[in-house]
Short mmCIF file of C-alpha atoms and ligand atoms in Angstrom, two decimals:
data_model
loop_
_atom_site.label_atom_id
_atom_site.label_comp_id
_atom_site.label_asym_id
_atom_site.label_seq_id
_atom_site.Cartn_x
_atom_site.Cartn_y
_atom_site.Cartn_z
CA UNK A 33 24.30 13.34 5.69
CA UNK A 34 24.78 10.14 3.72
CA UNK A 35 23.10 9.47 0.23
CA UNK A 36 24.76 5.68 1.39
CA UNK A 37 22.41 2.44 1.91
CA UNK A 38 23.92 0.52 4.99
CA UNK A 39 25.15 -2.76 3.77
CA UNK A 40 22.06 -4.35 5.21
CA UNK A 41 19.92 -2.46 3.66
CA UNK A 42 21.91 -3.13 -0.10
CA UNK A 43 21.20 -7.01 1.00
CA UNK A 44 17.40 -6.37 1.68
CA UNK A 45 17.32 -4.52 -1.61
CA UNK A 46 18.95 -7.69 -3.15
CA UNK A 47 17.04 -10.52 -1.27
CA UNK A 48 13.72 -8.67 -2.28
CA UNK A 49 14.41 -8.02 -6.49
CA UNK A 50 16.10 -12.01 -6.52
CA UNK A 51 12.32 -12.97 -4.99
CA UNK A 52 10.19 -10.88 -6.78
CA UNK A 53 12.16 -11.03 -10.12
CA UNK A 54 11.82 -14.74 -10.22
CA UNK A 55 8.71 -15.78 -7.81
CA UNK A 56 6.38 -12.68 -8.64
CA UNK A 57 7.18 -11.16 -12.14
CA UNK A 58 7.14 -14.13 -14.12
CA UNK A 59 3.10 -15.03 -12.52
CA UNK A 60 1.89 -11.09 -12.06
CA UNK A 61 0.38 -11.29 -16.11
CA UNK A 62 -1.69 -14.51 -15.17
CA UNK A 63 -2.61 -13.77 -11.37
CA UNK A 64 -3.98 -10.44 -13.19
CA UNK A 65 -5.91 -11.97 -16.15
CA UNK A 66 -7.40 -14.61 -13.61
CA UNK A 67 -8.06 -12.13 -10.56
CA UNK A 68 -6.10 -14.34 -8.47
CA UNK A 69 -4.50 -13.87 -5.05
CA UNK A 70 -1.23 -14.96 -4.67
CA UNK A 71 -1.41 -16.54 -1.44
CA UNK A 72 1.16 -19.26 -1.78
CA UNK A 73 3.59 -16.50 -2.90
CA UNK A 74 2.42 -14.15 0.20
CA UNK A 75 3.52 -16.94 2.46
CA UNK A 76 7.04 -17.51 1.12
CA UNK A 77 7.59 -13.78 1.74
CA UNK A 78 6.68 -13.85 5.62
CA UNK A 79 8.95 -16.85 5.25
CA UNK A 80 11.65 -14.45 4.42
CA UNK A 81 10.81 -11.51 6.56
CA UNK A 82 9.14 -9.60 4.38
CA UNK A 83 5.83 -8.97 6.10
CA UNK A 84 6.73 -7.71 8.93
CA UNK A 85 9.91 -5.56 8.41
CA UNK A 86 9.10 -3.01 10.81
CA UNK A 87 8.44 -4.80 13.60
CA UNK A 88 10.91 -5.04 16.12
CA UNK A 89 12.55 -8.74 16.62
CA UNK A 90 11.50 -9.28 20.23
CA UNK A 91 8.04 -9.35 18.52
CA UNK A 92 8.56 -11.59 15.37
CA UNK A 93 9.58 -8.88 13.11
CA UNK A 94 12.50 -8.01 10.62
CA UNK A 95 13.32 -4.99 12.55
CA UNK A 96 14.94 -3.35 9.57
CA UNK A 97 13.09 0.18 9.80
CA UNK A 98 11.22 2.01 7.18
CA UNK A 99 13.86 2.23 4.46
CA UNK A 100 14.36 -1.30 4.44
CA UNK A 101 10.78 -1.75 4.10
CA UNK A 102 10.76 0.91 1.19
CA UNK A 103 13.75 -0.68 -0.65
CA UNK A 104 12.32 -4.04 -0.57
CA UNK A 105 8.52 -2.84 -1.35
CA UNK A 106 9.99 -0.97 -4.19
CA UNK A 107 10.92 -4.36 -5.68
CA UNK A 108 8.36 -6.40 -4.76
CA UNK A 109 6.37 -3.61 -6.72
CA UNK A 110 8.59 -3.84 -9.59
CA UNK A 111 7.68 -7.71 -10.21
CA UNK A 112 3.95 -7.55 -9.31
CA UNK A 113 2.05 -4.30 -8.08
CA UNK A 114 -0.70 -6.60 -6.86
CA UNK A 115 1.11 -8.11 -4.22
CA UNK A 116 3.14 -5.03 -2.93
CA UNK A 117 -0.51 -3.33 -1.96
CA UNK A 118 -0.77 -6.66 0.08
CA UNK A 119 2.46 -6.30 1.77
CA UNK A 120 1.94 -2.50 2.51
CA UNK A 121 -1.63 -3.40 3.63
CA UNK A 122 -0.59 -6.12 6.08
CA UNK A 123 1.89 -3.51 7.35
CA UNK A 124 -0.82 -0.75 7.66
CA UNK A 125 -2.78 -3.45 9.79
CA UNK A 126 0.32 -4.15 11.74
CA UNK A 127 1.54 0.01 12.95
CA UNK A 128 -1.17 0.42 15.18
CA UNK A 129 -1.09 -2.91 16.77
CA UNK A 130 2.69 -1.63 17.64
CA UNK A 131 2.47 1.83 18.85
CA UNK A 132 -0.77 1.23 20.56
CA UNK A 133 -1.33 -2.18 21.59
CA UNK A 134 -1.68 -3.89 24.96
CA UNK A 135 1.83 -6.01 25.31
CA UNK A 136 -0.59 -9.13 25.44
CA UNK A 137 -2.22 -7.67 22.12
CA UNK A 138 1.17 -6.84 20.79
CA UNK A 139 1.92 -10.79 21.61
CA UNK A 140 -0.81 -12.47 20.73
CA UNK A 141 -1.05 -10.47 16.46
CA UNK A 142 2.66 -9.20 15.84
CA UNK A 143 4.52 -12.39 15.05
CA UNK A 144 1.56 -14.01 13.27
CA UNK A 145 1.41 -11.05 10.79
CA UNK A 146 5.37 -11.07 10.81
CA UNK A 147 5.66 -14.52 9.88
CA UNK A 148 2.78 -14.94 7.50
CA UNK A 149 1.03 -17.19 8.98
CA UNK A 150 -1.90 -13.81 9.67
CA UNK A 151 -2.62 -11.58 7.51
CA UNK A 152 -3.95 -8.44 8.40
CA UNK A 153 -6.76 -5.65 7.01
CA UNK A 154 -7.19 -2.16 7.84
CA UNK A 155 -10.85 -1.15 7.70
CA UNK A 156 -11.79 2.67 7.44
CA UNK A 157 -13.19 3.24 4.32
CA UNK A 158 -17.42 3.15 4.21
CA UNK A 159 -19.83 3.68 0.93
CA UNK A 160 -19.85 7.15 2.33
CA UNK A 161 -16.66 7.86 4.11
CA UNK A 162 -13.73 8.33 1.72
CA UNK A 163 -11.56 10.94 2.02
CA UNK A 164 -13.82 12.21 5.23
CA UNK A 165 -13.35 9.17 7.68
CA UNK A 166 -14.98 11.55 10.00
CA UNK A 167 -18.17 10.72 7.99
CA UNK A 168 -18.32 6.76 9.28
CA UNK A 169 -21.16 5.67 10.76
CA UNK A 170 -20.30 1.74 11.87
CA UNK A 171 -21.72 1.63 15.13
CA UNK A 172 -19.73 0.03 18.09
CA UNK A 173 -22.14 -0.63 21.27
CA UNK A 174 -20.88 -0.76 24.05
CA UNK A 175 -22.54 -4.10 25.84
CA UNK A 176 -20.25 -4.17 28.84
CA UNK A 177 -17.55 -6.89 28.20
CA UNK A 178 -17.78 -6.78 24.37
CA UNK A 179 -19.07 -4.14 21.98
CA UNK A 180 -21.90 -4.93 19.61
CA UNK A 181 -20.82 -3.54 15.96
CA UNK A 182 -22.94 -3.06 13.28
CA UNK A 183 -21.83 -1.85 9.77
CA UNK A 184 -20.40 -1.86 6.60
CA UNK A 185 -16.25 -1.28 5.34
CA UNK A 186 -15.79 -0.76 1.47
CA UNK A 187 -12.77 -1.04 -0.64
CA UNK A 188 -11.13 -3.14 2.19
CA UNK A 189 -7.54 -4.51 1.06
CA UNK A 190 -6.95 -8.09 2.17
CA UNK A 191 -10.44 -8.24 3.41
CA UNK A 192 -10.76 -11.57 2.32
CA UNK A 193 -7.94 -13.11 3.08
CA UNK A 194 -7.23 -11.35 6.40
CA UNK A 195 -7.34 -13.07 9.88
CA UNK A 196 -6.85 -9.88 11.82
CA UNK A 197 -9.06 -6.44 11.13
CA UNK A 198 -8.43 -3.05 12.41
CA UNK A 199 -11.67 -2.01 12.49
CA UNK A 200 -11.99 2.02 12.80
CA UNK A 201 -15.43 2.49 13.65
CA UNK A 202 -17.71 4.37 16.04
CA UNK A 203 -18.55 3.94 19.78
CA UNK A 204 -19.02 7.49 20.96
CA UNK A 205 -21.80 9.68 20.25
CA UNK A 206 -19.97 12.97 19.24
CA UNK A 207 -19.65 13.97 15.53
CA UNK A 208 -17.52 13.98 13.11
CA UNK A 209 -13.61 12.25 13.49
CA UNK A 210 -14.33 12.40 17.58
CA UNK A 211 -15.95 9.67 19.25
CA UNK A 212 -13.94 6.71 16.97
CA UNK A 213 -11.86 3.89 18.14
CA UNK A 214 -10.34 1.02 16.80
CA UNK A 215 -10.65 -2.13 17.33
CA UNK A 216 -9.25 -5.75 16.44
CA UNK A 217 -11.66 -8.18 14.72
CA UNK A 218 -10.35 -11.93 14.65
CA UNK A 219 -11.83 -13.69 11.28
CA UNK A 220 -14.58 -16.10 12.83
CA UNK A 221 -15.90 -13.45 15.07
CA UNK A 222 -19.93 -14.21 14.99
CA UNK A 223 -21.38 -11.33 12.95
CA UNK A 224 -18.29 -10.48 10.96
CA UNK A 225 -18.75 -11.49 7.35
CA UNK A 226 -16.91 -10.55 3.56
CA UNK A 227 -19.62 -9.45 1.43
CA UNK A 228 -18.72 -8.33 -2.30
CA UNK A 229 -15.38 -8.71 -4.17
CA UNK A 230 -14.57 -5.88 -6.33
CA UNK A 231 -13.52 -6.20 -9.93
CA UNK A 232 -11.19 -4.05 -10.59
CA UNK A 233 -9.29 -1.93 -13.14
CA UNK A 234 -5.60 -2.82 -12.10
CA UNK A 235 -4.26 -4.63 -9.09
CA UNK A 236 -6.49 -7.37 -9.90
CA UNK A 237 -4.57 -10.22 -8.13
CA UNK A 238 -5.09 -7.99 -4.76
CA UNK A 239 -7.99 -9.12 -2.55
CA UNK A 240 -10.52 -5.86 -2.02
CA UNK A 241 -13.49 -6.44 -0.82
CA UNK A 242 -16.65 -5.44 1.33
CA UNK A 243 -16.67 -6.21 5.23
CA UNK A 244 -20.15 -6.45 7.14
CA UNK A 245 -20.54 -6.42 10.39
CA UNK A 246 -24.20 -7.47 11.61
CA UNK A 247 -24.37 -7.13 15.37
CA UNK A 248 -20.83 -8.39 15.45
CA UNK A 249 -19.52 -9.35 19.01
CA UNK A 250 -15.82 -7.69 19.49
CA UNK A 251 -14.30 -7.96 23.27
CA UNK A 252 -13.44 -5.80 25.05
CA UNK A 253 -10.02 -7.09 25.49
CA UNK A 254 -10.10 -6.25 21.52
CA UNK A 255 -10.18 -2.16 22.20
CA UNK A 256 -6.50 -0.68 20.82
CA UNK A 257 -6.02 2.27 22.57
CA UNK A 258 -8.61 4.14 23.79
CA UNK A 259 -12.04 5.03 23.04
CA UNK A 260 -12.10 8.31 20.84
CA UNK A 261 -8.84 7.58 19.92
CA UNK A 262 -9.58 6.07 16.70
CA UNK A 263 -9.09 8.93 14.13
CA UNK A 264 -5.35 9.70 15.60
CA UNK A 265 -4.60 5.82 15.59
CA UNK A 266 -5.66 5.80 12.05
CA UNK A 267 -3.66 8.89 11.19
CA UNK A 268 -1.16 8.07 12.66
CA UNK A 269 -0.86 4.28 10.56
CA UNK A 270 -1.42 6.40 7.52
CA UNK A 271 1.65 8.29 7.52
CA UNK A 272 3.15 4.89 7.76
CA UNK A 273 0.99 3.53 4.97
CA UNK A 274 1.72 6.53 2.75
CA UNK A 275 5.66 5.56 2.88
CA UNK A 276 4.66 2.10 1.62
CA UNK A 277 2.21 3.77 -1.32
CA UNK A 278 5.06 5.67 -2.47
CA UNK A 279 7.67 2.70 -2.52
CA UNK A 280 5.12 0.92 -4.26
CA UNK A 281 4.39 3.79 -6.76
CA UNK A 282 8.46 3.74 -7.24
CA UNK A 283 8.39 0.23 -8.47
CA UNK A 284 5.78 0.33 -10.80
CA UNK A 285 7.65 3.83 -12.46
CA UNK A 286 10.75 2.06 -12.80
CA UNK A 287 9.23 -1.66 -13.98
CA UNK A 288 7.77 1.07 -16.77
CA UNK A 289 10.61 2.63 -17.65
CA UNK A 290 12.12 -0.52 -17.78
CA UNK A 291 9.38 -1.75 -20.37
CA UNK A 292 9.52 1.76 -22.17
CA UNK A 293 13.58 1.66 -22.61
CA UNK A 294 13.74 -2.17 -23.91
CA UNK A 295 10.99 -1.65 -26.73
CA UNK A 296 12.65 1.11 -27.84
CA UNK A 297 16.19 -0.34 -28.36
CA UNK A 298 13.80 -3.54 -30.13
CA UNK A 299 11.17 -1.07 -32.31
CA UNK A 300 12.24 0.42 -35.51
CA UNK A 301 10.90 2.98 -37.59
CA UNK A 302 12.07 5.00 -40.27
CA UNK A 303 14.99 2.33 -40.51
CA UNK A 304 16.00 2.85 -37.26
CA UNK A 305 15.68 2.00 -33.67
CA UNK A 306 13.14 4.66 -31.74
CA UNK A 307 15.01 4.84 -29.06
CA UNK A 308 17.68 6.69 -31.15
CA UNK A 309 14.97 9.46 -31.65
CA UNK A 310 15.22 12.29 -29.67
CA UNK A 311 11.66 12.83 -28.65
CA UNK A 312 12.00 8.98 -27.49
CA UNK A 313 15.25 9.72 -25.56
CA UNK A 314 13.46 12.55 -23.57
CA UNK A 315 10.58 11.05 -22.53
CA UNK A 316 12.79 8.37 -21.39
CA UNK A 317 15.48 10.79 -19.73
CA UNK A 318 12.39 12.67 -18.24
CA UNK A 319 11.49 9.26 -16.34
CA UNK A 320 14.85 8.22 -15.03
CA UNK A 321 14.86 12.04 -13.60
CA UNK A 322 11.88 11.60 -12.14
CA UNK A 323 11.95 8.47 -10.43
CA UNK A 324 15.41 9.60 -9.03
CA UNK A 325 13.63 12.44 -7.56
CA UNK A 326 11.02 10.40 -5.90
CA UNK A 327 13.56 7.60 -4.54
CA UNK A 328 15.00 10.11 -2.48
CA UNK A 329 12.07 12.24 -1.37
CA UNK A 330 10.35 8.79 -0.05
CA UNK A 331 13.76 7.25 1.42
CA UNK A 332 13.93 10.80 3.15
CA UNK A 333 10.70 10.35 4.45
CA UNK A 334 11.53 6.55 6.17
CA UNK A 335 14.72 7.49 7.50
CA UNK A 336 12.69 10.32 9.21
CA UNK A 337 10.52 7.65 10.26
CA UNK A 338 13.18 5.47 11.54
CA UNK A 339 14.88 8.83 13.04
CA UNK A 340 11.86 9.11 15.26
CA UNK A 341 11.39 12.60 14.22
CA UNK A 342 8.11 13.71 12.91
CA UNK A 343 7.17 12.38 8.82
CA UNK A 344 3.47 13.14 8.25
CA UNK A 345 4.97 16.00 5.98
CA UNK A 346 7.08 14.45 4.25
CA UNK A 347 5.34 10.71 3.78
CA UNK A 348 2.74 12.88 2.45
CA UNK A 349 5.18 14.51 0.04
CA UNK A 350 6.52 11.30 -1.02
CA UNK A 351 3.09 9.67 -1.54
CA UNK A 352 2.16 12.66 -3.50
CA UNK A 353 5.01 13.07 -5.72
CA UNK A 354 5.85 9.01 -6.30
CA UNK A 355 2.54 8.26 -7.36
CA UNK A 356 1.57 11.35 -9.94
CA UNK A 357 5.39 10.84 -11.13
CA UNK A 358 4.74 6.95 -11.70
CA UNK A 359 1.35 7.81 -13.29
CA UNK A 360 3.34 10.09 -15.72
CA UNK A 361 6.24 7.79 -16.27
CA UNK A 362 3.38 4.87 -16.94
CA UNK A 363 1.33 7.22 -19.54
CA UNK A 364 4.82 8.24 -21.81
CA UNK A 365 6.04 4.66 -21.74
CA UNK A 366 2.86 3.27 -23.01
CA UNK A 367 3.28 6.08 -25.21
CA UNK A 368 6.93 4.97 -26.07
CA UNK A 369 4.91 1.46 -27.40
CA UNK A 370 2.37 3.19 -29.53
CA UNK A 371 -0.19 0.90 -30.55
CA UNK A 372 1.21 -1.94 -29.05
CA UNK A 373 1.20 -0.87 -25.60
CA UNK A 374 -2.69 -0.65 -25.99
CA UNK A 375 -2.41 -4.61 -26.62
CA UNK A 376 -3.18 -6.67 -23.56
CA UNK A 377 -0.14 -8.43 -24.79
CA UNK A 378 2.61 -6.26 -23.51
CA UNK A 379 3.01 -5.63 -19.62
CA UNK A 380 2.88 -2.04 -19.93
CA UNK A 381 -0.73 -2.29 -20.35
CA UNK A 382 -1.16 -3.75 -17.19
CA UNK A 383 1.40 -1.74 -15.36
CA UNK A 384 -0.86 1.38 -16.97
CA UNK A 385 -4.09 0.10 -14.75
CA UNK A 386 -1.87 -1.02 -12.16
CA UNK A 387 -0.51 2.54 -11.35
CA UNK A 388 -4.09 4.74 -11.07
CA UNK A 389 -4.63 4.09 -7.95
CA UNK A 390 -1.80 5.14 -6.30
CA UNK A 391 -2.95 8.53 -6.84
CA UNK A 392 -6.28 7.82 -5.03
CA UNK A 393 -6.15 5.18 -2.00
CA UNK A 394 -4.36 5.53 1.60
CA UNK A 395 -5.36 9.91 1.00
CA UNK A 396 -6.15 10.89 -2.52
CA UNK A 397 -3.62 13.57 -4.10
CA UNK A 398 -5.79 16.30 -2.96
CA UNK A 399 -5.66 14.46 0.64
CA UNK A 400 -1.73 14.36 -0.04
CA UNK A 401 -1.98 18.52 -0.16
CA UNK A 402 -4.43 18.93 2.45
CA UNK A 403 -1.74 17.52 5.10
CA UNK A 404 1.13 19.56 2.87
CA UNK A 405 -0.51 22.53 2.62
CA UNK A 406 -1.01 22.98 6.83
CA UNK A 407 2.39 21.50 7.41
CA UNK A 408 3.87 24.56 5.52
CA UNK A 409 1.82 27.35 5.89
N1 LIG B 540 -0.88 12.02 13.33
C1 LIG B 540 -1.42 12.16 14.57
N2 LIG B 540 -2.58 12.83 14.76
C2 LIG B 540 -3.18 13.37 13.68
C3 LIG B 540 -2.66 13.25 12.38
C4 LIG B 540 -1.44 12.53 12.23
N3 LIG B 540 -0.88 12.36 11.01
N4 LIG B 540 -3.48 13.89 11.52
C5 LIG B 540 -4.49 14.41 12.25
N5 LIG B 540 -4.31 14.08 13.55
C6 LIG B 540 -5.13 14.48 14.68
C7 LIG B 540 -5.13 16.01 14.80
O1 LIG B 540 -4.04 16.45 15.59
C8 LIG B 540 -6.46 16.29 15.45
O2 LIG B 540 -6.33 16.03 16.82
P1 LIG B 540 -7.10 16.97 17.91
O3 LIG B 540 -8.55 16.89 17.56
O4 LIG B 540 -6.77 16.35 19.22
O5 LIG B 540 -6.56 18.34 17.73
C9 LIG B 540 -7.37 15.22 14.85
O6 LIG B 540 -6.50 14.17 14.42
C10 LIG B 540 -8.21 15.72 13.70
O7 LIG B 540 -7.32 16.17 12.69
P2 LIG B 540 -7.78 17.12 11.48
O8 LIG B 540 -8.57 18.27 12.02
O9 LIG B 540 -6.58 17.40 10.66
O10 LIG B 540 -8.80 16.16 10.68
P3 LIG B 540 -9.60 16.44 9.34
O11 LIG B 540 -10.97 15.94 9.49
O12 LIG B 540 -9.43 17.84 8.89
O13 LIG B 540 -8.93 15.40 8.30
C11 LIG B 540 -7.51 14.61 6.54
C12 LIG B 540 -7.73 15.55 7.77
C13 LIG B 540 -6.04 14.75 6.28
C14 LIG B 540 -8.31 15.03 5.32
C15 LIG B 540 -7.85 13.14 6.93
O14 LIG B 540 -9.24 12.98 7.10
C16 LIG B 540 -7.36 12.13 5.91
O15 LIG B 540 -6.19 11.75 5.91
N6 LIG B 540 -8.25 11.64 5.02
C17 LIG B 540 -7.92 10.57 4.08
C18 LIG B 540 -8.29 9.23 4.63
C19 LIG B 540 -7.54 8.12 3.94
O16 LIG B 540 -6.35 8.20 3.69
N7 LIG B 540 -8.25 7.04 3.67
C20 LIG B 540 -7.64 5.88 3.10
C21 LIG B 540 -8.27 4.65 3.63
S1 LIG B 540 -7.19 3.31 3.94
C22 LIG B 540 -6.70 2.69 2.46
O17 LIG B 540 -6.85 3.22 1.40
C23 LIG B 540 -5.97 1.41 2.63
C24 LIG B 540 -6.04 0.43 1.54
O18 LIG B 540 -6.81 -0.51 1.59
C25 LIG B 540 -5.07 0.51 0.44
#
């Protein structure tokens, strides 16, 4: 057992705070205030490997594993929350196309999405399908050499921007999560359109949007997997996904804490600095504690990944814990700024709306204890 990064991994961790610290952190307040996607930004990171870390070289990837890809998402969190969603997105998009993809399918999307060049969507969520995906109702016909799908995705990260959809939808006629597949959607597919932007509370500079599909022609050739296998393919990209959420939560907590710890060595009450009050110092100490706690409860959970040993568990652990503990952290160091953290001015009030949703997409908490809760008992 080794608490020990690799000296690779140290370098990721490195390569990933110099980028975000200076390309990300210094934009994230404007990108935010104008709703804007930082695509120029998204394309110098698949310039350095950074959106496709888990794929394997031989297909265009980094090939540095899941705690590489946690380390670095951590910090790309830390300078802009925004774009981390659309890192762990494109990577959501990409985990399916790897463990279940044709070789020409794996070909033709990996090294696109690797390089930057695609960018990818992953498209479960409907107005009434949440939490349930078993409650979809997108339609895929099958019309012999293509399938004919008609519907509507909500909430869809990326959905604007993205050149490559997996679409989970259904083609069979049994209920519930049976009778799903998935399937790849190229942008400029006839009957594939974005509908409605969402305006958001936090993340504002991520893309999320509505997809339609109106009697949408999708190849054949476009089926990953096999039919009904759509629920475990999506599953199975969520335990992924839930590593990411948690890195991502991780970053946010500790770009907080951060916040929280210099106003209180610069605010002074009572004559003094606050941060030389106790009930400062444990909110603060509470944090640190906290965060430390998650780092190695999500790490855990990517080297399992990268072990090839089973991780639904413990991703959903780790997605769990990081984001109520970086909701917490985000609420006492707002708390730490009094009035002035309420002030669009300072970045914890954007970090604040940034963080809620951790707790609620890729599996709400209560979806987080679901899959605990039959792991363990
Ligand atoms: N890996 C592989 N297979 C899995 C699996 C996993 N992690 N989890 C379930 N399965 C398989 C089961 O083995 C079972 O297979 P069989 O039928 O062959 O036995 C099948 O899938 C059905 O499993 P369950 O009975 O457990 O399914 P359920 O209906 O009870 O659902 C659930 C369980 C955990 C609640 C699940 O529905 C779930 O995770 N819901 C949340 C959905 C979600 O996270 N949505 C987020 C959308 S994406 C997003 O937010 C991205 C973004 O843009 C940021």
């Amino acid at each position: 057992m080794s608490f020990q990064l690799t000296s690779e991994q140290e370098m990721i961790r490195l390569m990933a705070r110099d980028f975000a610290r200076k390309e990300l952190e210094p934009n994230a307040r404007q990108w935010d205030e104008q709703e804007r996607f930082p695509q120029e930004a998204v394309k110098k990171m698949g310039n350095l490997g950074l959106m496709g870390m888990m794929i394997p070289v031989e297909y265009g990837g980094a090939g540095v594993g899941a705690v590489g890809y946690s380390l670095a998402l951590q910090e790309i969190a830390y300078g802009c929350a925004s774009t981390a969603v659309t890192m762990s997105v494109t990577n959501l998009s990409q985990d399916p196309l790897l463990k279940f993809g044709t070789e020409a399918q794996k070909k033709k999307y990996l090294a696109p999405l690797a390089s930057g060049e695609m960018l990818g969507a992953f498209a479960v969520t409907e107005p009434n399908a949440g939490s349930d995906p078993g409650g979809m109702v997108t339609y895929a016909e099958d019309k012999g050499d293509h399938y004919l799908v008609n519907g509507t995705k909500v909430f869809i990260t990326n959905g604007g921007y993205a050149d490559v959809i997996i679409l989970i939808c259904r083609t069979g006629t049994e209920k519930g999560n049976r009778g799903l597949s998935a399937l790849i959607v190229e942008k400029g597919t006839p009957g594939y359109s974005v509908g409605r932007k969402e305006e958001k509370m936090g993340l504002r500079a991520s893309d999320t949007v509505e997809l339609i599909f109106e009697d949408c022609r999708v190849p054949k050739a476009n089926l990953l997997g096999k039919e009904g296998q759509g629920f475990k393919i999506a599953m199975v990209a969520l335990d992924s996904g839930r590593i990411g959420i948690a890195s991502q939560s991780l970053g946010i907590a500790r770009a907080c804490l951060d916040e929280a710890i210099r106003y209180a060595g610069e605010r002074k009450q009572f004559g003094k600095a606050i941060g030389s009050f106790q009930a400062i110092q444990w909110m603060i100490a509470d944090g640190a504690t906290q965060i430390e706690a998650a780092n190695w409860l999500t790490l855990y959970a990517a080297d399992r990944k990268d072990q090839g040993v089973a991780f639904t568990k413990e991703a959903s652990m780790a997605k769990l814990f990081s984001s109520e503990m970086a909701n917490r952290v985000a609420y006492k160091a707002l708390q730490i700024h009094g009035g002035y953290g309420y002030m669009k001015e300072y970045k914890i009030e954007r970090l604040y709306r940034d963080v809620r949703v951790t707790c609620i997409y890729e599996g709400t908490s209560e979806v987080q204890r679901i899959v605990i809760a039959r792991e363990v008992m």
